[in-house]
mmCIF file of C-alpha atoms (C1' of nucleotides) in Angstrom:
data_model
loop_
_atom_site.group_PDB
_atom_site.id
_atom_site.type_symbol
_atom_site.label_atom_id
_atom_site.label_comp_id
_atom_site.label_asym_id
_atom_site.label_seq_id
_atom_site.Cartn_x
_atom_site.Cartn_y
_atom_site.Cartn_z
ATOM 1 C CA MET W 1 -0.013 0.008 -0.038
ATOM 2 C CA ALA W 2 2.703 2.383 0.949
ATOM 3 C CA ASP W 3 5.765 3.085 -1.097
ATOM 4 C CA GLU W 4 9.134 2.362 0.405
ATOM 5 C CA ASN W 5 10.964 5.310 -0.898
ATOM 6 C CA GLN W 6 9.136 8.530 -0.168
ATOM 7 C CA PRO W 7 11.403 10.077 2.460
ATOM 8 C CA ASN W 8 8.767 12.255 4.090
ATOM 9 C CA THR W 9 5.503 10.476 3.778
ATOM 10 C CA ASP W 10 7.090 7.133 4.516
ATOM 11 C CA ALA W 11 9.096 8.238 7.490
ATOM 12 C CA PRO W 12 7.993 6.613 10.791
ATOM 13 C CA LEU W 13 5.320 8.584 12.489
ATOM 14 C CA LEU W 14 7.516 8.821 15.535
ATOM 15 C CA ALA W 15 10.238 10.513 13.557
ATOM 16 C CA LEU W 16 7.733 13.034 12.141
ATOM 17 C CA LEU W 17 6.504 13.810 15.606
ATOM 18 C CA GLN W 18 10.060 14.239 16.927
ATOM 19 C CA ARG W 19 10.926 16.586 14.160
ATOM 20 C CA GLY W 20 7.836 18.610 14.801
ATOM 21 C CA VAL W 21 8.533 18.822 18.476
ATOM 22 C CA ARG W 22 12.036 19.980 17.780
ATOM 23 C CA HIS W 23 11.096 22.659 15.278
ATOM 24 C CA LEU W 24 8.255 23.835 17.378
ATOM 25 C CA THR W 25 10.459 24.040 20.402
ATOM 26 C CA ASP W 26 13.182 25.942 18.693
ATOM 27 C CA GLU W 27 10.749 28.591 17.495
ATOM 28 C CA PHE W 28 9.168 28.785 20.872
ATOM 29 C CA LEU W 29 12.563 29.432 22.515
ATOM 30 C CA VAL W 30 13.535 32.058 19.939
ATOM 31 C CA ARG W 31 10.384 34.073 20.456
ATOM 32 C CA LEU W 32 10.737 33.727 24.205
ATOM 33 C CA SER W 33 14.143 35.217 24.031
ATOM 34 C CA ASP W 34 12.921 37.855 21.672
ATOM 35 C CA ALA W 35 10.422 38.766 24.332
ATOM 36 C CA GLY W 36 13.314 39.234 26.715
ATOM 37 C CA VAL W 37 12.854 35.971 28.625
ATOM 38 C CA ALA W 38 15.675 33.565 28.745
ATOM 39 C CA SER W 39 15.064 31.339 31.672
ATOM 40 C CA ILE W 40 12.224 29.109 30.811
ATOM 41 C CA THR W 41 11.990 25.822 28.966
ATOM 42 C CA PRO W 42 9.127 24.251 27.111
ATOM 43 C CA ALA W 43 8.760 21.835 29.936
ATOM 44 C CA HIS W 44 8.353 24.684 32.345
ATOM 45 C CA ALA W 45 5.771 26.245 30.156
ATOM 46 C CA ALA W 46 3.903 22.920 30.243
ATOM 47 C CA VAL W 47 4.043 23.056 33.983
ATOM 48 C CA LEU W 48 2.702 26.531 34.106
ATOM 49 C CA ALA W 49 0.011 25.675 31.657
ATOM 50 C CA HIS W 50 -1.288 23.087 34.162
ATOM 51 C CA LEU W 51 -1.547 25.656 36.888
ATOM 52 C CA ASP W 52 -4.437 28.020 37.164
ATOM 53 C CA ALA W 53 -4.194 31.179 39.208
ATOM 54 C CA GLU W 54 -6.167 30.730 42.424
ATOM 55 C CA GLU W 55 -5.365 27.039 42.298
ATOM 56 C CA ALA W 56 -2.890 25.363 44.528
ATOM 57 C CA VAL W 57 -1.989 21.717 44.006
ATOM 58 C CA SER W 58 0.646 19.193 44.956
ATOM 59 C CA THR W 59 3.704 18.310 42.903
ATOM 60 C CA ALA W 60 2.368 14.811 42.566
ATOM 61 C CA GLU W 61 -0.817 16.157 41.156
ATOM 62 C CA LEU W 62 1.056 18.215 38.672
ATOM 63 C CA ALA W 63 3.065 15.177 37.720
ATOM 64 C CA ARG W 64 -0.150 13.315 37.089
ATOM 65 C CA ARG W 65 -1.519 16.011 34.900
ATOM 66 C CA ALA W 66 1.622 16.316 32.889
ATOM 67 C CA ASP W 67 2.016 12.505 32.819
ATOM 68 C CA VAL W 68 5.560 12.394 34.133
ATOM 69 C CA THR W 69 6.945 10.994 37.349
ATOM 70 C CA ARG W 70 6.807 13.128 40.440
ATOM 71 C CA GLN W 71 10.594 13.217 40.573
ATOM 72 C CA THR W 72 10.747 14.844 37.179
ATOM 73 C CA MET W 73 7.999 17.321 38.093
ATOM 74 C CA HIS W 74 9.770 18.029 41.379
ATOM 75 C CA ARG W 75 12.849 19.266 39.561
ATOM 76 C CA ALA W 76 10.936 21.505 37.310
ATOM 77 C CA VAL W 77 8.932 22.963 40.193
ATOM 78 C CA THR W 78 11.990 23.509 42.214
ATOM 79 C CA GLN W 79 13.634 25.449 39.418
ATOM 80 C CA LEU W 80 10.506 27.550 38.855
ATOM 81 C CA ILE W 81 10.368 28.259 42.572
ATOM 82 C CA GLY W 82 13.921 29.370 42.398
ATOM 83 C CA GLU W 83 13.004 31.779 39.651
ATOM 84 C CA GLY W 84 10.151 33.181 41.746
ATOM 85 C CA LEU W 85 7.475 31.954 39.358
ATOM 86 C CA LEU W 86 5.867 29.490 41.754
ATOM 87 C CA SER W 87 5.290 29.458 45.463
ATOM 88 C CA SER W 88 5.192 26.456 47.684
ATOM 89 C CA GLU W 89 3.879 26.089 51.139
ATOM 90 C CA PRO W 90 3.331 22.867 53.088
ATOM 91 C CA GLY W 91 -0.281 21.972 53.709
ATOM 92 C CA PRO W 92 -1.721 20.206 56.689
ATOM 93 C CA GLY W 93 0.147 17.066 57.400
ATOM 94 C CA PHE W 94 3.097 18.030 55.363
ATOM 95 C CA PRO W 95 4.342 15.327 53.012
ATOM 96 C CA ARG W 96 0.812 14.410 52.178
ATOM 97 C CA SER W 97 -0.258 17.753 50.845
ATOM 98 C CA THR W 98 1.741 20.681 49.477
ATOM 99 C CA ARG W 99 0.344 23.740 47.915
ATOM 100 C CA ILE W 100 2.146 24.820 44.670
ATOM 101 C CA ALA W 101 0.706 28.054 43.264
ATOM 102 C CA LEU W 102 1.575 30.728 40.683
ATOM 103 C CA THR W 103 3.127 33.871 41.906
ATOM 104 C CA PRO W 104 2.134 37.129 40.130
ATOM 105 C CA ALA W 105 5.367 36.847 38.131
ATOM 106 C CA GLY W 106 4.453 33.318 37.391
ATOM 107 C CA GLN W 107 1.095 34.223 36.011
ATOM 108 C CA GLN W 108 2.662 36.814 33.795
ATOM 109 C CA ARG W 109 5.213 34.288 32.561
ATOM 110 C CA ARG W 110 2.546 31.805 31.975
ATOM 111 C CA ASP W 111 0.531 34.193 29.938
ATOM 112 C CA LEU W 112 3.555 35.113 27.846
ATOM 113 C CA ALA W 113 4.474 31.524 27.196
ATOM 114 C CA LEU W 114 0.989 30.333 26.437
ATOM 115 C CA GLY W 115 0.519 33.354 24.138
ATOM 116 C CA ILE W 116 3.589 32.457 22.121
ATOM 117 C CA LEU W 117 2.443 28.821 21.860
ATOM 118 C CA ARG W 118 -0.939 29.991 20.710
ATOM 119 C CA ASP W 119 0.636 32.328 18.088
ATOM 120 C CA LEU W 120 2.708 29.490 16.818
ATOM 121 C CA GLU W 121 -0.418 27.369 16.312
ATOM 122 C CA VAL W 122 -2.233 30.150 14.581
ATOM 123 C CA GLU W 123 0.636 30.580 12.167
ATOM 124 C CA LEU W 124 0.700 26.840 11.575
ATOM 125 C CA GLY W 125 -2.988 27.151 10.853
ATOM 126 C CA ASP W 126 -2.288 29.901 8.325
ATOM 127 C CA ARG W 127 0.252 27.628 6.565
ATOM 128 C CA LEU W 128 -1.617 24.386 6.662
ATOM 129 C CA GLY W 129 -5.248 25.391 7.122
ATOM 130 C CA SER W 130 -6.810 25.718 10.472
ATOM 131 C CA GLU W 131 -8.798 22.558 9.955
ATOM 132 C CA ALA W 132 -5.614 20.597 9.586
ATOM 133 C CA VAL W 133 -4.234 21.934 12.881
ATOM 134 C CA ALA W 134 -7.487 21.278 14.576
ATOM 135 C CA GLY W 135 -7.391 17.774 13.248
ATOM 136 C CA LEU W 136 -3.913 17.431 14.623
ATOM 137 C CA ARG W 137 -4.963 18.520 18.090
ATOM 138 C CA ALA W 138 -8.004 16.287 18.064
ATOM 139 C CA THR W 139 -6.094 13.153 16.897
ATOM 140 C CA MET W 140 -3.289 13.688 19.380
ATOM 141 C CA SER W 141 -5.758 14.277 22.201
ATOM 142 C CA ARG W 142 -7.652 11.106 21.307
ATOM 143 C CA ALA W 143 -4.499 9.062 20.855
ATOM 144 C CA TRP W 144 -3.118 9.568 24.287
ATOM 145 C CA PRO W 145 -5.914 10.839 26.493
ATOM 146 C CA HIS W 146 -5.085 12.068 29.874
ATOM 147 C CA MET M 1 -14.141 29.164 18.985
ATOM 148 C CA ALA M 2 -12.279 27.033 21.497
ATOM 149 C CA ASP M 3 -13.121 26.700 25.114
ATOM 150 C CA GLU M 4 -10.577 27.720 27.510
ATOM 151 C CA ASN M 5 -11.025 24.925 30.063
ATOM 152 C CA GLN M 6 -10.813 21.547 28.341
ATOM 153 C CA PRO M 7 -7.585 20.124 29.659
ATOM 154 C CA ASN M 8 -6.947 18.029 26.729
ATOM 155 C CA THR M 9 -8.214 19.815 23.682
ATOM 156 C CA ASP M 10 -6.993 23.099 24.969
ATOM 157 C CA ALA M 11 -3.487 22.004 25.853
ATOM 158 C CA PRO M 12 -0.810 23.591 23.709
ATOM 159 C CA LEU M 13 -0.176 21.622 20.642
ATOM 160 C CA LEU M 14 3.481 21.352 21.628
ATOM 161 C CA ALA M 15 2.509 19.621 24.802
ATOM 162 C CA LEU M 16 0.325 17.220 22.956
ATOM 163 C CA LEU M 17 3.069 16.375 20.569
ATOM 164 C CA GLN M 18 5.548 15.919 23.372
ATOM 165 C CA ARG M 19 3.270 13.499 25.180
ATOM 166 C CA GLY M 20 2.664 11.599 21.953
ATOM 167 C CA VAL M 21 6.420 11.269 21.343
ATOM 168 C CA ARG M 22 6.974 10.102 24.829
ATOM 169 C CA HIS M 23 4.253 7.446 24.832
ATOM 170 C CA LEU M 24 5.210 6.270 21.445
ATOM 171 C CA THR M 25 8.877 6.014 22.445
ATOM 172 C CA ASP M 26 8.097 4.126 25.607
ATOM 173 C CA GLU M 27 6.073 1.608 23.793
ATOM 174 C CA PHE M 28 8.747 1.229 21.079
ATOM 175 C CA LEU M 29 11.390 0.554 23.670
ATOM 176 C CA VAL M 30 9.277 -2.003 25.454
ATOM 177 C CA ARG M 31 8.622 -3.902 22.320
ATOM 178 C CA LEU M 32 12.221 -3.699 21.327
ATOM 179 C CA SER M 33 13.382 -5.257 24.532
ATOM 180 C CA ASP M 34 10.588 -7.818 24.259
ATOM 181 C CA ALA M 35 12.229 -8.739 20.979
ATOM 182 C CA GLY M 36 15.441 -9.244 22.800
ATOM 183 C CA VAL M 37 17.101 -6.057 21.714
ATOM 184 C CA ALA M 38 18.249 -3.654 24.360
ATOM 185 C CA SER M 39 20.835 -1.423 22.835
ATOM 186 C CA ILE M 40 19.034 0.815 20.451
ATOM 187 C CA THR M 41 17.296 4.187 20.920
ATOM 188 C CA PRO M 42 14.566 5.703 18.892
ATOM 189 C CA ALA M 43 17.086 8.133 17.494
ATOM 190 C CA HIS M 44 19.252 5.216 16.388
ATOM 191 C CA ALA M 45 16.261 3.760 14.686
ATOM 192 C CA ALA M 46 15.697 7.084 12.952
ATOM 193 C CA VAL M 47 19.238 6.957 11.691
ATOM 194 C CA LEU M 48 18.817 3.361 10.346
ATOM 195 C CA ALA M 49 15.622 4.438 8.781
ATOM 196 C CA HIS M 50 17.497 6.899 6.641
ATOM 197 C CA LEU M 51 19.973 4.359 5.416
ATOM 198 C CA ASP M 52 19.192 1.919 2.713
ATOM 199 C CA ALA M 53 21.012 -1.306 2.099
ATOM 200 C CA GLU M 54 23.399 -0.886 -0.753
ATOM 201 C CA GLU M 55 23.595 2.749 -0.058
ATOM 202 C CA ALA M 56 26.602 4.489 1.505
ATOM 203 C CA VAL M 57 26.513 8.120 2.460
ATOM 204 C CA SER M 58 28.349 10.534 4.606
ATOM 205 C CA THR M 59 27.520 11.438 8.193
ATOM 206 C CA ALA M 60 26.838 14.983 7.002
ATOM 207 C CA GLU M 61 24.279 13.681 4.519
ATOM 208 C CA LEU M 62 22.630 11.592 7.193
ATOM 209 C CA ALA M 63 22.531 14.653 9.444
ATOM 210 C CA ARG M 64 20.851 16.606 6.727
ATOM 211 C CA ARG M 65 18.312 13.933 6.138
ATOM 212 C CA ALA M 66 17.424 13.689 9.856
ATOM 213 C CA ASP M 67 17.631 17.495 10.149
ATOM 214 C CA VAL M 68 20.146 17.518 13.043
ATOM 215 C CA THR M 69 23.688 18.885 13.262
ATOM 216 C CA ARG M 70 26.431 16.645 11.926
ATOM 217 C CA GLN M 71 28.009 16.585 15.381
ATOM 218 C CA THR M 72 24.835 15.128 16.797
ATOM 219 C CA MET M 73 24.598 12.596 13.939
ATOM 220 C CA HIS M 74 28.285 11.752 14.378
ATOM 221 C CA ARG M 75 27.751 10.576 17.951
ATOM 222 C CA ALA M 76 24.832 8.384 16.928
ATOM 223 C CA VAL M 77 26.733 6.884 14.050
ATOM 224 C CA THR M 78 29.774 6.231 16.217
ATOM 225 C CA GLN M 79 27.762 4.322 18.655
ATOM 226 C CA LEU M 80 26.049 2.311 15.947
ATOM 227 C CA ILE M 81 29.452 1.416 14.503
ATOM 228 C CA GLY M 82 30.502 0.387 17.954
ATOM 229 C CA GLU M 83 27.567 -1.993 18.067
ATOM 230 C CA GLY M 84 28.451 -3.394 14.663
ATOM 231 C CA LEU M 85 25.375 -2.105 13.006
ATOM 232 C CA LEU M 86 27.110 0.324 10.644
ATOM 233 C CA SER M 87 30.296 0.303 8.809
ATOM 234 C CA SER M 88 32.414 3.236 7.929
ATOM 235 C CA GLU M 89 35.117 3.630 5.469
ATOM 236 C CA PRO M 90 36.870 6.667 4.202
ATOM 237 C CA GLY M 91 36.058 7.583 0.639
ATOM 238 C CA PRO M 92 38.370 9.240 -1.863
ATOM 239 C CA GLY M 93 39.693 12.541 -0.346
ATOM 240 C CA PHE M 94 38.783 11.520 3.134
ATOM 241 C CA PRO M 95 37.219 14.277 5.123
ATOM 242 C CA ARG M 96 35.183 15.187 2.015
ATOM 243 C CA SER M 97 33.552 11.845 1.671
ATOM 244 C CA THR M 98 32.912 8.949 4.008
ATOM 245 C CA ARG M 99 30.926 5.898 3.262
ATOM 246 C CA ILE M 100 28.568 4.899 6.065
ATOM 247 C CA ALA M 101 26.696 1.687 5.277
ATOM 248 C CA LEU M 102 24.466 -0.877 6.999
ATOM 249 C CA THR M 103 26.165 -4.146 8.070
ATOM 250 C CA PRO M 104 24.127 -7.291 7.776
ATOM 251 C CA ALA M 105 23.349 -6.981 11.506
ATOM 252 C CA GLY M 106 22.454 -3.423 10.843
ATOM 253 C CA GLN M 107 19.918 -4.279 8.168
ATOM 254 C CA GLN M 108 18.398 -6.870 10.485
ATOM 255 C CA ARG M 109 18.127 -4.362 13.282
ATOM 256 C CA ARG M 110 16.662 -1.744 10.874
ATOM 257 C CA ASP M 111 14.038 -4.167 9.739
ATOM 258 C CA LEU M 112 13.121 -5.053 13.339
ATOM 259 C CA ALA M 113 12.886 -1.410 14.473
ATOM 260 C CA LEU M 114 10.989 -0.176 11.465
ATOM 261 C CA GLY M 115 8.598 -3.239 11.812
ATOM 262 C CA ILE M 116 7.861 -2.268 15.372
ATOM 263 C CA LEU M 117 7.232 1.299 14.469
ATOM 264 C CA ARG M 118 4.962 0.259 11.635
ATOM 265 C CA ASP M 119 3.054 -2.032 14.044
ATOM 266 C CA LEU M 120 2.556 0.797 16.432
ATOM 267 C CA GLU M 121 1.166 2.959 13.690
ATOM 268 C CA VAL M 122 -1.280 0.204 12.632
ATOM 269 C CA GLU M 123 -2.447 -0.280 16.163
ATOM 270 C CA LEU M 124 -2.931 3.453 16.471
ATOM 271 C CA GLY M 125 -4.920 3.247 13.263
ATOM 272 C CA ASP M 126 -7.076 0.536 14.758
ATOM 273 C CA ARG M 127 -7.772 2.758 17.705
ATOM 274 C CA LEU M 128 -8.339 6.056 15.899
ATOM 275 C CA GLY M 129 -9.175 5.167 12.394
ATOM 276 C CA SER M 130 -6.633 4.783 9.823
ATOM 277 C CA GLU M 131 -7.670 7.959 8.086
ATOM 278 C CA ALA M 132 -6.900 9.901 11.314
ATOM 279 C CA VAL M 133 -3.403 8.470 11.401
ATOM 280 C CA ALA M 134 -2.915 9.211 7.808
ATOM 281 C CA GLY M 135 -4.059 12.644 8.339
ATOM 282 C CA LEU M 136 -1.552 12.958 11.121
ATOM 283 C CA ARG M 137 1.294 11.844 8.907
ATOM 284 C CA ALA M 138 0.250 14.143 6.115
ATOM 285 C CA THR M 139 -0.075 17.173 8.352
ATOM 286 C CA MET M 140 3.266 16.650 10.065
ATOM 287 C CA SER M 141 4.986 16.134 6.740
ATOM 288 C CA ARG M 142 3.515 19.245 5.302
ATOM 289 C CA ALA M 143 4.125 21.283 8.423
ATOM 290 C CA TRP M 144 7.897 20.680 8.555
ATOM 291 C CA PRO M 145 8.941 19.443 5.101
ATOM 292 C CA HIS M 146 12.345 18.078 4.676
ATOM 293 C "C1'" DT E 1 49.071 30.006 -4.066
ATOM 294 C "C1'" DT E 2 45.757 31.326 -1.278
ATOM 295 C "C1'" DG E 3 41.500 31.057 0.706
ATOM 296 C "C1'" DC E 4 36.858 29.319 1.169
ATOM 297 C "C1'" DA E 5 33.440 25.575 1.754
ATOM 298 C "C1'" DG E 6 32.365 21.069 3.252
ATOM 299 C "C1'" DT E 7 33.574 17.420 6.277
ATOM 300 C "C1'" DG E 8 35.041 14.558 10.420
ATOM 301 C "C1'" DT E 9 35.920 14.799 15.212
ATOM 302 C "C1'" DA E 10 36.391 16.166 19.969
ATOM 303 C "C1'" DA E 11 34.682 18.491 24.161
ATOM 304 C "C1'" DG E 12 31.621 20.688 26.941
ATOM 305 C "C1'" DC E 13 26.865 22.263 28.360
ATOM 306 C "C1'" DA E 14 21.943 21.859 29.122
ATOM 307 C "C1'" DT E 15 17.391 19.689 29.244
ATOM 308 C "C1'" DA E 16 14.453 16.122 30.327
ATOM 309 C "C1'" DG E 17 13.189 11.884 30.986
ATOM 310 C "C1'" DC E 18 13.943 7.617 33.992
ATOM 311 C "C1'" DT E 19 14.875 4.479 38.368
ATOM 312 C "C1'" DG E 20 16.371 3.634 43.075
ATOM 313 C "C1'" DA E 21 16.297 5.161 47.828
ATOM 314 C "C1'" DC E 22 14.783 7.103 51.965
ATOM 315 C "C1'" DA E 23 11.999 9.835 55.307
ATOM 316 C "C1'" DC E 24 7.641 11.189 56.773
ATOM 317 C "C1'" DA E 25 2.479 11.430 57.693
ATOM 318 C "C1'" DG E 26 -2.119 9.310 57.873
ATOM 319 C "C1'" DG E 27 -5.344 5.688 58.012
ATOM 320 C "C1'" DG E 28 -6.665 1.118 58.633
ATOM 321 C "C1'" DA E 29 -5.896 -4.007 60.171
ATOM 322 C "C1'" DG E 30 -4.774 -6.697 63.671
ATOM 323 C "C1'" DC R 1 -2.102 0.535 70.736
ATOM 324 C "C1'" DT R 2 0.917 -1.067 67.275
ATOM 325 C "C1'" DC R 3 2.232 -2.269 62.723
ATOM 326 C "C1'" DC R 4 2.097 -1.760 58.015
ATOM 327 C "C1'" DC R 5 0.756 0.122 53.639
ATOM 328 C "C1'" DT R 6 0.057 4.019 50.709
ATOM 329 C "C1'" DG R 7 0.882 8.537 49.094
ATOM 330 C "C1'" DT R 8 4.139 12.224 49.198
ATOM 331 C "C1'" DG R 9 8.495 15.076 49.038
ATOM 332 C "C1'" DT R 10 13.148 14.872 48.206
ATOM 333 C "C1'" DC R 11 17.934 13.579 46.881
ATOM 334 C "C1'" DA R 12 21.172 11.321 43.772
ATOM 335 C "C1'" DG R 13 22.621 9.219 39.757
ATOM 336 C "C1'" DC R 14 22.118 7.536 34.886
ATOM 337 C "C1'" DT R 15 20.994 8.078 30.083
ATOM 338 C "C1'" DA R 16 19.774 10.160 25.687
ATOM 339 C "C1'" DT R 17 19.689 13.840 22.627
ATOM 340 C "C1'" DG R 18 20.029 18.170 21.343
ATOM 341 C "C1'" DC R 19 23.176 22.253 20.991
ATOM 342 C "C1'" DT R 20 27.677 25.345 20.386
ATOM 343 C "C1'" DT R 21 32.479 26.011 19.960
ATOM 344 C "C1'" DA R 22 36.640 24.641 18.022
ATOM 345 C "C1'" DC R 23 40.142 22.581 15.197
ATOM 346 C "C1'" DA R 24 42.201 19.683 11.325
ATOM 347 C "C1'" DC R 25 41.970 18.317 6.738
ATOM 348 C "C1'" DT R 26 40.686 18.137 1.736
ATOM 349 C "C1'" DG R 27 39.407 19.845 -2.856
ATOM 350 C "C1'" DC R 28 38.162 23.394 -5.738
ATOM 351 C "C1'" DA R 29 38.237 27.878 -7.439
ATOM 352 C "C1'" DA R 30 39.777 32.576 -7.685
#
DNA sequence: TTGCAGTGTAAGCATAGCTGACACAGGGAG
DNA sequence: CTCCCTGTGTCAGCTATGCTTACACTGCAA
């Protein structure tokens, strides 16, 4: 059914996705530094995206939402706290509940990062047609639901 | 147009793609080790995918095909040579042309890895509909053409 | 002959996953 | 009441995969 020699359409899906992530990430970082922000990574943006202002959750909960281990999330959260973007205070019965929340600076950073990501998607929609991008989102969401 | 509160459909596209890559990668590695192969990474599989039997190209050319720097590709190629999956011989006028080729073991490994990747895509097609997966491939290919 | 462009190679840095380990709190089983 | 199991926070180490910087070498062209 499929040819064996078309380099692009025959490449493994995983390779295509990896390339997409890499290109998208690069562009994200460029625009972020254009906006005068250097110290944030896409992963950090992902963390911020899972936090809502007025919401305080545990690191473990964040890890669940982002679908990574709590150790991985812990490192990201620690760094973001160090940059003053998140606050952390122990809840009642400490190790069982901690309250991670956005600081005002964190909310600002979150808005900036998510805005850039949204811009990138809009531009992708301009290039490919917004239906194609919407289809991409839909398929990826269905493929690996939370 | 889009709601602001659906965790999955509203997540940044980049986050969705990252999650997909991670899940796909995990599954790929599991099946690879099920098949008795431990020492290969998705990146290595990507390298192998760009090599055809009977074809000998330079590291720089491989890097171009995979869209990474030649230094990055050099490291992957070096490792694959160390595992006996690739062979390397200097061509005429050495630094200008090197001939990287698949060894028999490399071809076997390539077939195994690509087979697993293809299986994963087929299974994804079973879950989501093969048109959805085809659309995914098409959109990703168009979004970041080689 | 001189210099530029393409290549191979080495070294160092950063990110981002993972697993393993250990301490601590709380709730239930006995 | 005591003991254990579960969920959490946290530290440490490993691995993979990108990147940049840097240098040596060849071949071709000016």
